[in-house]
């Protein structure tokens, strides 16, 4: 049994996690942290971390970057491993996570979907095999309420690909303003926004007379919740260190 503190318990992701956890025999939510109390939850929700002093194996956070410092301080004092899924963290905050990871296990991923992390591995493999002969383009799609573009996941895919290539790559986001042929060193990254698309990512390897496309589509937020709960179970058994989805996927 993994006993979890859920940070951001009253939010959209918090509610999905709470619903999933109800049907899982090996997961128990011991409490939530949130500025807002959603009164229909099956566990207590505290607006301040000091509210909970009971036992927990791991904390899972889907809240807001402004909560991070307080959560990490709490986890360090109580020696509780932390799965951080909140996005939009600053470089300073990521450095804080890395520092905390020298003392407790920390898991951080801006995309908790197992499927997305699997296509990152597949794209790295394809990039290694196809380097020099294929042009690489990434297309991502999200709902019409998303503010940032490209998605953090599209950039993470591009970074993962460049990390295994011998030649450096330049990311190109806009072909509209420049009239010139595509360069060999480019990775094109393109964004689509519309409707209720939860999250689509395609990596296209275009060569002479053949095209390979690796694609992932998330059709509900559940995939992130499932991945975060898998991460929580994974992390509860680990020594201190900085982990991500690639570490989890490698163990499957
Ligand atoms: N890593 C992933 O795979 C993944 C997937 C989905 C969402 N997310 C991220 O998770 C976060 C939450 O997403 P959401 O859609 O549930 O958002 P949401 O706005 O619906 O929920 C956030 C919750 O956090 C609470 N909160 C905000 N600031 C807080 C603070 N300082 N202290 C305590 N609680 C605070 C809010 O009251 C709210 O209930 C976002 O950063 C989102 O981008 C990550």
PDB file of N, CA and C and ligand atoms in Angstrom, residues 8 10-14 33-36 62-64 66-67 85-87 109-113 221 224, ligand 1:
ATOM      1  N   UNK A   8      -2.672  20.072  -4.428  1.00  0.00           N
ATOM      2  CA  UNK A   8      -3.539  20.508  -5.540  1.00  0.00           C
ATOM      3  C   UNK A   8      -4.796  19.664  -5.583  1.00  0.00           C
ATOM      4  N   UNK A  10      -7.847  20.009  -4.811  1.00  0.00           N
ATOM      5  CA  UNK A  10      -9.150  20.552  -5.241  1.00  0.00           C
ATOM      6  C   UNK A  10      -9.157  20.938  -6.720  1.00  0.00           C
ATOM      7  N   UNK A  11      -8.016  20.793  -7.384  1.00  0.00           N
ATOM      8  CA  UNK A  11      -7.927  21.192  -8.797  1.00  0.00           C
ATOM      9  C   UNK A  11      -8.401  20.085  -9.734  1.00  0.00           C
ATOM     10  N   UNK A  12      -8.323  20.377 -11.045  1.00  0.00           N
ATOM     11  CA  UNK A  12      -8.816  19.424 -12.060  1.00  0.00           C
ATOM     12  C   UNK A  12      -8.048  18.105 -11.983  1.00  0.00           C
ATOM     13  N   UNK A  13      -6.732  18.179 -11.947  1.00  0.00           N
ATOM     14  CA  UNK A  13      -5.931  16.940 -11.890  1.00  0.00           C
ATOM     15  C   UNK A  13      -6.100  16.252 -10.536  1.00  0.00           C
ATOM     16  N   UNK A  14      -6.171  17.053  -9.475  1.00  0.00           N
ATOM     17  CA  UNK A  14      -6.355  16.486  -8.136  1.00  0.00           C
ATOM     18  C   UNK A  14      -7.616  15.633  -8.087  1.00  0.00           C
ATOM     19  N   UNK A  33      -3.448  18.806   0.088  1.00  0.00           N
ATOM     20  CA  UNK A  33      -3.084  20.199   0.375  1.00  0.00           C
ATOM     21  C   UNK A  33      -3.687  21.041  -0.740  1.00  0.00           C
ATOM     22  N   UNK A  34      -4.340  22.117  -0.381  1.00  0.00           N
ATOM     23  CA  UNK A  34      -4.859  23.042  -1.400  1.00  0.00           C
ATOM     24  C   UNK A  34      -5.319  24.312  -0.713  1.00  0.00           C
ATOM     25  N   UNK A  35      -5.203  25.456  -1.445  1.00  0.00           N
ATOM     26  CA  UNK A  35      -5.703  26.718  -0.902  1.00  0.00           C
ATOM     27  C   UNK A  35      -7.224  26.673  -0.814  1.00  0.00           C
ATOM     28  N   UNK A  36      -7.858  25.893  -1.717  1.00  0.00           N
ATOM     29  CA  UNK A  36      -9.320  25.775  -1.742  1.00  0.00           C
ATOM     30  C   UNK A  36      -9.703  24.419  -1.170  1.00  0.00           C
ATOM     31  N   UNK A  62       0.186  18.334  -8.064  1.00  0.00           N
ATOM     32  CA  UNK A  62      -0.384  18.940  -9.283  1.00  0.00           C
ATOM     33  C   UNK A  62      -1.012  20.248  -8.827  1.00  0.00           C
ATOM     34  N   UNK A  63      -0.224  21.258  -8.483  1.00  0.00           N
ATOM     35  CA  UNK A  63      -0.842  22.500  -7.994  1.00  0.00           C
ATOM     36  C   UNK A  63      -0.378  23.695  -8.804  1.00  0.00           C
ATOM     37  N   UNK A  64       0.597  24.436  -8.267  1.00  0.00           N
ATOM     38  CA  UNK A  64       1.019  25.695  -8.904  1.00  0.00           C
ATOM     39  C   UNK A  64       2.466  25.939  -8.486  1.00  0.00           C
ATOM     40  N   UNK A  66       3.856  28.405  -7.333  1.00  0.00           N
ATOM     41  CA  UNK A  66       3.989  29.187  -6.092  1.00  0.00           C
ATOM     42  C   UNK A  66       3.975  28.305  -4.846  1.00  0.00           C
ATOM     43  N   UNK A  67       3.519  27.055  -4.988  1.00  0.00           N
ATOM     44  CA  UNK A  67       3.457  26.157  -3.820  1.00  0.00           C
ATOM     45  C   UNK A  67       4.779  25.400  -3.625  1.00  0.00           C
ATOM     46  N   UNK A  85       4.548  17.210 -10.483  1.00  0.00           N
ATOM     47  CA  UNK A  85       3.992  17.217 -11.843  1.00  0.00           C
ATOM     48  C   UNK A  85       3.612  18.630 -12.279  1.00  0.00           C
ATOM     49  N   UNK A  86       3.621  19.575 -11.337  1.00  0.00           N
ATOM     50  CA  UNK A  86       3.284  20.962 -11.670  1.00  0.00           C
ATOM     51  C   UNK A  86       4.232  21.465 -12.750  1.00  0.00           C
ATOM     52  N   UNK A  87       3.683  22.154 -13.745  1.00  0.00           N
ATOM     53  CA  UNK A  87       4.534  22.671 -14.826  1.00  0.00           C
ATOM     54  C   UNK A  87       4.773  24.171 -14.639  1.00  0.00           C
ATOM     55  N   UNK A 109       8.505  15.422 -13.749  1.00  0.00           N
ATOM     56  CA  UNK A 109       8.252  15.298 -15.181  1.00  0.00           C
ATOM     57  C   UNK A 109       7.134  16.239 -15.577  1.00  0.00           C
ATOM     58  N   UNK A 110       7.378  17.034 -16.627  1.00  0.00           N
ATOM     59  CA  UNK A 110       6.343  17.951 -17.123  1.00  0.00           C
ATOM     60  C   UNK A 110       5.291  17.196 -17.920  1.00  0.00           C
ATOM     61  N   UNK A 111       5.533  15.917 -18.187  1.00  0.00           N
ATOM     62  CA  UNK A 111       4.510  15.100 -18.846  1.00  0.00           C
ATOM     63  C   UNK A 111       4.529  13.709 -18.236  1.00  0.00           C
ATOM     64  N   UNK A 112       3.491  13.417 -17.451  1.00  0.00           N
ATOM     65  CA  UNK A 112       3.455  12.161 -16.694  1.00  0.00           C
ATOM     66  C   UNK A 112       2.880  10.996 -17.510  1.00  0.00           C
ATOM     67  N   UNK A 113       2.562  11.232 -18.782  1.00  0.00           N
ATOM     68  CA  UNK A 113       2.010  10.138 -19.588  1.00  0.00           C
ATOM     69  C   UNK A 113       3.104   9.119 -19.912  1.00  0.00           C
ATOM     70  N   UNK A 221      -7.337  13.513 -19.420  1.00  0.00           N
ATOM     71  CA  UNK A 221      -6.300  13.852 -18.439  1.00  0.00           C
ATOM     72  C   UNK A 221      -5.915  12.648 -17.590  1.00  0.00           C
ATOM     73  N   UNK A 224      -2.283  11.289 -17.442  1.00  0.00           N
ATOM     74  CA  UNK A 224      -1.288  11.955 -16.582  1.00  0.00           C
ATOM     75  C   UNK A 224      -1.435  11.499 -15.129  1.00  0.00           C
TER      76      UNK A 224
HETATM   77  N1  LIG B   1       3.101  16.770 -15.516  1.00  0.00           N
HETATM   78  C1  LIG B   1       1.959  16.469 -16.132  1.00  0.00           C
HETATM   79  O1  LIG B   1       1.830  15.440 -16.832  1.00  0.00           O
HETATM   80  C2  LIG B   1       0.782  17.385 -15.973  1.00  0.00           C
HETATM   81  C3  LIG B   1      -0.453  17.032 -16.517  1.00  0.00           C
HETATM   82  C4  LIG B   1      -1.539  17.878 -16.287  1.00  0.00           C
HETATM   83  C5  LIG B   1      -1.368  19.048 -15.549  1.00  0.00           C
HETATM   84  N2  LIG B   1      -0.128  19.353 -15.073  1.00  0.00           N
HETATM   85  C6  LIG B   1       0.112  20.544 -14.260  1.00  0.00           C
HETATM   86  O2  LIG B   1      -0.456  20.367 -12.974  1.00  0.00           O
HETATM   87  C7  LIG B   1      -0.813  21.631 -12.425  1.00  0.00           C
HETATM   88  C8  LIG B   1      -2.279  21.603 -11.989  1.00  0.00           C
HETATM   89  O3  LIG B   1      -3.101  21.401 -13.115  1.00  0.00           O
HETATM   90  P1  LIG B   1      -4.711  21.470 -12.988  1.00  0.00           P
HETATM   91  O4  LIG B   1      -5.217  21.388 -14.379  1.00  0.00           O
HETATM   92  O5  LIG B   1      -5.199  20.503 -11.988  1.00  0.00           O
HETATM   93  O6  LIG B   1      -4.868  22.965 -12.439  1.00  0.00           O
HETATM   94  P2  LIG B   1      -6.020  23.565 -11.519  1.00  0.00           P
HETATM   95  O7  LIG B   1      -5.869  25.045 -11.604  1.00  0.00           O
HETATM   96  O8  LIG B   1      -7.343  22.958 -11.867  1.00  0.00           O
HETATM   97  O9  LIG B   1      -5.637  23.068 -10.034  1.00  0.00           O
HETATM   98  C9  LIG B   1      -4.584  23.598  -9.285  1.00  0.00           C
HETATM   99  C10 LIG B   1      -4.956  23.514  -7.805  1.00  0.00           C
HETATM  100  O10 LIG B   1      -3.825  23.964  -7.051  1.00  0.00           O
HETATM  101  C11 LIG B   1      -4.286  24.851  -6.033  1.00  0.00           C
HETATM  102  N3  LIG B   1      -3.217  25.809  -5.719  1.00  0.00           N
HETATM  103  C12 LIG B   1      -2.782  26.841  -6.473  1.00  0.00           C
HETATM  104  N4  LIG B   1      -1.782  27.493  -5.839  1.00  0.00           N
HETATM  105  C13 LIG B   1      -1.582  26.846  -4.667  1.00  0.00           C
HETATM  106  C14 LIG B   1      -0.704  27.044  -3.572  1.00  0.00           C
HETATM  107  N5  LIG B   1       0.199  28.032  -3.576  1.00  0.00           N
HETATM  108  N6  LIG B   1      -0.786  26.191  -2.521  1.00  0.00           N
HETATM  109  C15 LIG B   1      -1.685  25.187  -2.509  1.00  0.00           C
HETATM  110  N7  LIG B   1      -2.562  24.950  -3.530  1.00  0.00           N
HETATM  111  C16 LIG B   1      -2.511  25.773  -4.577  1.00  0.00           C
HETATM  112  C17 LIG B   1      -5.520  25.532  -6.607  1.00  0.00           C
HETATM  113  O11 LIG B   1      -6.382  26.002  -5.552  1.00  0.00           O
HETATM  114  C18 LIG B   1      -6.143  24.410  -7.438  1.00  0.00           C
HETATM  115  O12 LIG B   1      -7.109  23.696  -6.701  1.00  0.00           O
HETATM  116  C19 LIG B   1      -0.507  22.646 -13.527  1.00  0.00           C
HETATM  117  O13 LIG B   1       0.778  23.176 -13.324  1.00  0.00           O
HETATM  118  C20 LIG B   1      -0.545  21.803 -14.791  1.00  0.00           C
HETATM  119  O14 LIG B   1       0.193  22.351 -15.864  1.00  0.00           O
HETATM  120  C21 LIG B   1       0.930  18.537 -15.256  1.00  0.00           C
END
